[in-house]
């Protein structure tokens, strides 16, 4: 049976988690004296801090993997207090993604997404991925990136689009 869509989703999540790891490397080198307090910085008072953005970024591929593995959703603790903990979240999420061994037919199954306060929505697996997981994944990844930028880290679009770096070519190359 086909695994192209599932494999593509694993690749997207893995490569963007690598980007998140890269952003943590930048944070560690830029904020050498005050890395831990960076985890509490936020764009606006009513938004979650940098550490929580890392956990929430990981929750999307994590819950995708758990669903594919036949397990219930299980969000990470949003109170990330160290870069070691942040990197552990990324690493464990990548481990879950690597354990996925389902075929694309999984994306046709109905997924019940619990929203809290007794609310839920039932979506096809593909809608669950495309309409919930991917937008949330990029929202939290982008917010983490923006917090670093706001705090003065010297990062740019290339840092956010690290997944394309291996494919870069120079005009003069054949």
Short mmCIF file of C-alpha atoms in Angstrom, two decimals, residues 21-142:
data_model
loop_
_atom_site.label_atom_id
_atom_site.label_comp_id
_atom_site.label_asym_id
_atom_site.label_seq_id
_atom_site.Cartn_x
_atom_site.Cartn_y
_atom_site.Cartn_z
CA UNK A 21 16.56 23.02 16.76
CA UNK A 22 18.58 25.47 14.66
CA UNK A 23 16.67 28.37 16.21
CA UNK A 24 17.57 27.01 19.66
CA UNK A 25 21.23 26.94 18.60
CA UNK A 26 20.97 30.58 17.54
CA UNK A 27 19.24 31.45 20.80
CA UNK A 28 21.95 29.73 22.82
CA UNK A 29 24.76 31.53 21.00
CA UNK A 30 23.03 34.93 20.95
CA UNK A 31 21.75 34.92 24.54
CA UNK A 32 24.73 33.23 26.21
CA UNK A 33 24.32 35.15 29.46
CA UNK A 34 20.54 34.95 29.67
CA UNK A 35 19.30 31.90 27.72
CA UNK A 36 16.90 30.66 30.39
CA UNK A 37 15.06 33.98 30.68
CA UNK A 38 14.58 33.94 26.91
CA UNK A 39 12.24 30.99 27.43
CA UNK A 40 9.87 33.38 29.25
CA UNK A 41 9.89 36.14 26.62
CA UNK A 42 6.76 36.72 24.59
CA UNK A 43 5.57 38.95 21.77
CA UNK A 44 2.55 40.30 23.67
CA UNK A 45 1.34 39.91 27.26
CA UNK A 46 -1.55 37.65 26.23
CA UNK A 47 0.63 35.33 24.13
CA UNK A 48 2.53 32.28 25.31
CA UNK A 49 6.30 32.60 25.91
CA UNK A 50 9.12 31.20 23.78
CA UNK A 51 9.41 27.97 25.78
CA UNK A 52 5.71 27.24 25.42
CA UNK A 53 5.90 27.96 21.69
CA UNK A 54 8.50 25.20 21.44
CA UNK A 55 6.26 22.72 23.26
CA UNK A 56 3.24 23.72 21.16
CA UNK A 57 5.25 23.41 17.94
CA UNK A 58 6.22 19.88 18.98
CA UNK A 59 2.66 18.96 19.99
CA UNK A 60 1.43 19.02 16.40
CA UNK A 61 3.75 16.35 14.92
CA UNK A 62 3.72 14.54 18.28
CA UNK A 63 -0.06 14.13 18.23
CA UNK A 64 0.03 13.22 14.53
CA UNK A 65 2.50 10.44 15.34
CA UNK A 66 0.51 9.26 18.35
CA UNK A 67 -2.64 9.09 16.20
CA UNK A 68 -0.78 7.10 13.55
CA UNK A 69 0.50 4.79 16.30
CA UNK A 70 -3.04 4.24 17.60
CA UNK A 71 -2.49 6.22 20.80
CA UNK A 72 -4.37 9.14 22.32
CA UNK A 73 -3.20 12.72 21.93
CA UNK A 74 -0.80 13.71 24.68
CA UNK A 75 0.46 17.28 24.78
CA UNK A 76 3.82 18.18 26.26
CA UNK A 77 4.12 20.24 29.42
CA UNK A 78 3.97 23.84 28.15
CA UNK A 79 6.22 25.12 30.95
CA UNK A 80 9.61 24.65 29.27
CA UNK A 81 12.28 25.85 31.68
CA UNK A 82 15.54 24.99 29.93
CA UNK A 83 17.03 24.56 26.48
CA UNK A 84 17.85 20.99 27.45
CA UNK A 85 14.14 20.36 28.02
CA UNK A 86 13.26 22.11 24.75
CA UNK A 87 15.73 19.96 22.83
CA UNK A 88 14.39 16.86 24.56
CA UNK A 89 10.88 17.74 23.36
CA UNK A 90 12.16 18.04 19.79
CA UNK A 91 14.13 14.82 20.02
CA UNK A 92 11.28 12.78 21.51
CA UNK A 93 8.90 14.15 18.89
CA UNK A 94 11.28 13.15 16.10
CA UNK A 95 11.48 9.69 17.67
CA UNK A 96 7.71 9.34 17.59
CA UNK A 97 7.64 10.46 13.96
CA UNK A 98 10.25 7.84 13.07
CA UNK A 99 8.08 5.12 14.63
CA UNK A 100 5.14 5.77 12.27
CA UNK A 101 4.48 2.80 10.04
CA UNK A 102 1.02 3.31 8.54
CA UNK A 103 -0.21 3.63 4.99
CA UNK A 104 -1.88 6.64 3.41
CA UNK A 105 -5.32 5.09 4.00
CA UNK A 106 -4.91 6.31 7.60
CA UNK A 107 -5.62 9.82 6.29
CA UNK A 108 -9.12 8.70 5.25
CA UNK A 109 -10.07 7.72 8.79
CA UNK A 110 -12.22 10.04 10.90
CA UNK A 111 -10.38 11.82 13.69
CA UNK A 112 -12.23 13.22 16.68
CA UNK A 113 -10.45 16.36 17.83
CA UNK A 114 -11.30 17.29 21.42
CA UNK A 115 -11.33 21.07 21.81
CA UNK A 116 -12.10 21.31 25.52
CA UNK A 117 -15.21 22.50 27.35
CA UNK A 118 -17.17 19.59 25.86
CA UNK A 119 -16.51 20.73 22.30
CA UNK A 120 -15.11 18.52 19.57
CA UNK A 121 -14.96 18.27 15.81
CA UNK A 122 -14.78 15.17 13.64
CA UNK A 123 -12.51 15.49 10.62
CA UNK A 124 -11.03 13.18 8.07
CA UNK A 125 -7.41 12.43 8.90
CA UNK A 126 -6.35 14.56 5.95
CA UNK A 127 -8.44 17.50 7.20
CA UNK A 128 -7.05 16.98 10.70
CA UNK A 129 -3.55 17.33 9.26
CA UNK A 130 -4.20 20.12 6.75
CA UNK A 131 -6.72 22.22 8.68
CA UNK A 132 -5.52 21.80 12.25
CA UNK A 133 -2.02 20.37 12.70
CA UNK A 134 -0.11 22.13 9.92
CA UNK A 135 -1.53 25.63 10.57
CA UNK A 136 -0.91 25.28 14.32
CA UNK A 137 2.57 23.88 13.69
CA UNK A 138 3.61 26.84 11.55
CA UNK A 139 1.89 29.36 13.83
CA UNK A 140 3.93 28.27 16.85
CA UNK A 141 7.16 27.79 14.88
CA UNK A 142 6.78 31.28 13.39
#
